[in-house]
Coordinates of C-alpha atoms and ligand atoms in Angstrom, one line a residue:
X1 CA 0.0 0.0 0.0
X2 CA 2.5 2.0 -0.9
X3 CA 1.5 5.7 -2.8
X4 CA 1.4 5.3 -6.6
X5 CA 4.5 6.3 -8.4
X6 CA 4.0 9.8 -11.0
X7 CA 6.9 8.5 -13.1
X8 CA 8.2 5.1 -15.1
X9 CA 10.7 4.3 -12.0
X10 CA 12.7 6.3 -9.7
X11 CA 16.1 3.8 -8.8
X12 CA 16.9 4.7 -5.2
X13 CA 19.8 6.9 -4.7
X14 CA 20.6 5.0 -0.7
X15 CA 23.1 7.4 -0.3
X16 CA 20.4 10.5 -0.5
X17 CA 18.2 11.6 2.1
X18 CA 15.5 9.9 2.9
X19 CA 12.4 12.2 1.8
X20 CA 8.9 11.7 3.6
X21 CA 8.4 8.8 1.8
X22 CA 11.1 6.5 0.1
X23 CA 14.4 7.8 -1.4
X24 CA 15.1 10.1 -3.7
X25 CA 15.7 9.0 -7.8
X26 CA 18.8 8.3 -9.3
X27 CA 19.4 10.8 -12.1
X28 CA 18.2 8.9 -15.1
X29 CA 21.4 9.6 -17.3
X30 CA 22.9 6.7 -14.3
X31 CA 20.3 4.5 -14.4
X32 CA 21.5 1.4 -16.1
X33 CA 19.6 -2.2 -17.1
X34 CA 21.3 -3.5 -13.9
X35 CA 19.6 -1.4 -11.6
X36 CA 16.3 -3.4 -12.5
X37 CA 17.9 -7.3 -11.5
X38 CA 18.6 -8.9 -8.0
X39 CA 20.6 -12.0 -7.4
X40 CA 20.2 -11.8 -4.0
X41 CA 18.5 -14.9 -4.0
X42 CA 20.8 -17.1 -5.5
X43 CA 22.2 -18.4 -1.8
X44 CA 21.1 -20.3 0.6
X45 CA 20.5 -18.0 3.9
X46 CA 22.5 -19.0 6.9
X47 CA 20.4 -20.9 9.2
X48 CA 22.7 -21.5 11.9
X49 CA 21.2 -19.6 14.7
X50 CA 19.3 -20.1 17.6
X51 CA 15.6 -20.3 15.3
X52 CA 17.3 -22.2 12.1
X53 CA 15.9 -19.6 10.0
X54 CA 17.1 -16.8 7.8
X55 CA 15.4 -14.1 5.8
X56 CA 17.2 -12.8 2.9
X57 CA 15.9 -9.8 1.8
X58 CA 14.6 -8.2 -1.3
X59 CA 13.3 -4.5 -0.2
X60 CA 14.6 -1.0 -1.3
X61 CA 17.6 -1.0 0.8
X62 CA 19.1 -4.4 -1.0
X63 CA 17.5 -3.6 -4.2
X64 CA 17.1 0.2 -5.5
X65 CA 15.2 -1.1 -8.3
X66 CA 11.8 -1.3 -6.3
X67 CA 12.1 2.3 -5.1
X68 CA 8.5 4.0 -5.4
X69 CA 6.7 0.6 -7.0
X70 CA 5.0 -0.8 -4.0
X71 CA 6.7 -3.9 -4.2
X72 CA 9.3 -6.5 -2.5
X73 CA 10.6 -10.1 -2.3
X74 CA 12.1 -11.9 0.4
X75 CA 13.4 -15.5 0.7
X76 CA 13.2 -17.1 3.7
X77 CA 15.7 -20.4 4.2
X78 CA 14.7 -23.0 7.1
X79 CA 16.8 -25.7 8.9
X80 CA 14.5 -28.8 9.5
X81 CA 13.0 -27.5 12.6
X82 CA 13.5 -23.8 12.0
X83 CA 10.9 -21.1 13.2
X84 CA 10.5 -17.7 11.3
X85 CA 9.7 -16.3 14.6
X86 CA 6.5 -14.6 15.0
X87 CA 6.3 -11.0 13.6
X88 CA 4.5 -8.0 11.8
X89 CA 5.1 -5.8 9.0
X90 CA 3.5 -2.8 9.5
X91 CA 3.7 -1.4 6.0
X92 CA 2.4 -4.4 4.0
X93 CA 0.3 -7.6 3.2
X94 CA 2.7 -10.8 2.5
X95 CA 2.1 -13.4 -0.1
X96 CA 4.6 -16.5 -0.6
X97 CA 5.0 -19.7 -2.4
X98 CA 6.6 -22.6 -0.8
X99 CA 9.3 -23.9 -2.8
X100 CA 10.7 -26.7 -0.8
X101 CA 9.9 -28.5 2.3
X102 CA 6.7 -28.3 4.5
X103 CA 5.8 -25.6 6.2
X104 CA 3.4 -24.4 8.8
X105 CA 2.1 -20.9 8.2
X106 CA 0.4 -19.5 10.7
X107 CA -1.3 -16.1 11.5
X108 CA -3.4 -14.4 14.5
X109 CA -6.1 -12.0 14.1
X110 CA -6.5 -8.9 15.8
X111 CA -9.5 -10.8 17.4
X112 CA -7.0 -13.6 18.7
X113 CA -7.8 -16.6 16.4
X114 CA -5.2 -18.9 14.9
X115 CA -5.3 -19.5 11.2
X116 CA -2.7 -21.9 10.0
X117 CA -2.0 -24.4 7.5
X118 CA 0.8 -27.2 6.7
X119 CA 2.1 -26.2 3.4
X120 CA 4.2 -27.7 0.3
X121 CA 5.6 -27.0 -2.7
X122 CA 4.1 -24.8 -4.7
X123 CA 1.4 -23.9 -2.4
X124 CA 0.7 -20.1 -1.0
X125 CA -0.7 -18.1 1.8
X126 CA -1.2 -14.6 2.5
X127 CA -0.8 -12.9 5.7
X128 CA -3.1 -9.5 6.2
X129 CA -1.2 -6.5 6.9
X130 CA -0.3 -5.9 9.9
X131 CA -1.0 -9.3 11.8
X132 CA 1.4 -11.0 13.2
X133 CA 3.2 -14.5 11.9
X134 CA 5.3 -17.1 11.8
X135 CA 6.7 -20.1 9.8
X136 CA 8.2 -23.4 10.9
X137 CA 9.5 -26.3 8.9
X138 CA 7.8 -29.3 10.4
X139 CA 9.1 -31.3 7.3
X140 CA 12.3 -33.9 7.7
X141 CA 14.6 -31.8 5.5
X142 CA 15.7 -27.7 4.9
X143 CA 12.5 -25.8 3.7
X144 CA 12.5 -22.6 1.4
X145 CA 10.0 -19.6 0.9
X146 CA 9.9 -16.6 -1.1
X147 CA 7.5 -13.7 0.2
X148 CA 6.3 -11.2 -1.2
X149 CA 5.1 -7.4 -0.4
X150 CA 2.9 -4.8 -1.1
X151 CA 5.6 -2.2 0.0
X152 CA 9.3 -1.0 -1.2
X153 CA 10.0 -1.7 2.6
X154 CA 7.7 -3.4 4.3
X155 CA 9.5 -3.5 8.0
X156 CA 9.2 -6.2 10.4
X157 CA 8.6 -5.6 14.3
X158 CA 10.0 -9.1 15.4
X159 CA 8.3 -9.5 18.7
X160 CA 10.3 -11.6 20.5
X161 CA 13.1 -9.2 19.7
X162 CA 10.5 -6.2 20.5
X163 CA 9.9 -7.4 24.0
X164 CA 13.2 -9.4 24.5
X165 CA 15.8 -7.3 23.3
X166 CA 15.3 -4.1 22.7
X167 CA 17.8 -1.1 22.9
X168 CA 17.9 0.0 25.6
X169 CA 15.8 -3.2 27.4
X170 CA 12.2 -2.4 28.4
X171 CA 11.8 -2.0 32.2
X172 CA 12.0 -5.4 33.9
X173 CA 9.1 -4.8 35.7
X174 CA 7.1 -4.0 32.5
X175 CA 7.6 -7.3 31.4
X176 CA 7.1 -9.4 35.1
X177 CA 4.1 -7.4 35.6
X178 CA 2.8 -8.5 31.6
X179 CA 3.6 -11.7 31.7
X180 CA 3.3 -12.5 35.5
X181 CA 6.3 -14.5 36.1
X182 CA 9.8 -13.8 37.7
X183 CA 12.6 -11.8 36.8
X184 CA 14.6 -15.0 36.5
X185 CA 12.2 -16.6 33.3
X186 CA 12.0 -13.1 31.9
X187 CA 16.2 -12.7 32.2
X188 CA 16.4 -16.6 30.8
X189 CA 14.3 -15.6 27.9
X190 CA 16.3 -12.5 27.3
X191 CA 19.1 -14.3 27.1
X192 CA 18.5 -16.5 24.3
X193 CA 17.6 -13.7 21.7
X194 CA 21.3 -12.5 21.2
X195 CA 21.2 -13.7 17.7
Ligands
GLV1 C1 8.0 -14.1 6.1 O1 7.1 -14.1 7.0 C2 8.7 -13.0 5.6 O2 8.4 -11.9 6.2 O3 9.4 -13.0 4.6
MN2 MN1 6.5 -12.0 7.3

């Protein structure tokens, strides 16, 4: 949902100041066929973290191409086992095709129901804008997505990272008093999410 663009493209220039909304245009004399391919996706992410996930992305920022056209990629890589941990992006609905493996896609209202679904290849979902989500591979071997966006840059509040590991930390007590446990489970969880 990102505004219309008023021109063909507008290549980001990353190095010029961000305007109100997106980056500002490349002269067109520099604008070259490359500007408009991304091989980003090419390699496997690096799944060896504490989730056995990776997202590899394809907004704005790794691909100027996109700049003003409403529109990004991402692939996501999973280790049998692997969780894309639950998140939102703020700025967009999310499509995606499985392309290997099975996957669990899940999604929670705003009302608080669950809607999930095992996936496999070939198979898509859609996550509203704005609710939050997760993937997990639940099949035997690695698992790969590509998503895609209705935004240049559609951000992603990850909200175990939101709660757990923020900079600087929220208050302790915010967080005892939310979930109504102990400082020592909310400090175990914390310490996990140094990824
Ligand atoms: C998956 O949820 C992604 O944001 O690419
Ligand atoms: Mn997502």
């Amino acid at each position: 949902v990102d505004s219309d663009p008023l021109q063909d493209f507008c290549v980001a220039d990353l190095n010029g100041t961000l305007s109100i909304n997106g980056f500002p245009c490349k002269p067109i004399s520099k604008v070259i066929s490359s500007d408009f391919f991304f091989d980003g996706f090419t390699k496997e992410g690096n799944t060896s973290n504490g989730v056995g996930s990776a997202v590899t992305s394809g907004n704005v920022l790794a691909f100027p191409g996109v700049n003003t056209l409403g529109i990004s990629m991402n692939r996501v890589d999973y280790a049998p086992g692997g969780v894309n941990p639950p998140h939102i992006h703020p700025r967009a609905s999310e499509t995606g095709v499985i392309i290997q493996g099975e996957v669990l896609v899940g999604f929670i209202t705003t009302g608080n129901v669950y809607h999930s679904k095992v996936l496999k290849f070939g198979e898509m979902f859609v996550i509203p804008r704005g609710l939050a989500h997760f993937q997990m591979n639940v099949g035997k071997g690695k698992a790969m997505v590509i998503t895609a966006f209705n935004s240049q840059l559609p951000g992603a509040t990850i909200l175990p990272l939101a709660l757990f590991a923020s900079n600087p930390p929220l208050p302790i007590k915010v967080l005892t008093k939310t979930f109504q446990v102990e400082e020592k489970i909310i400090n175990d969880i914390k310490s996990k999410f140094i990824f």
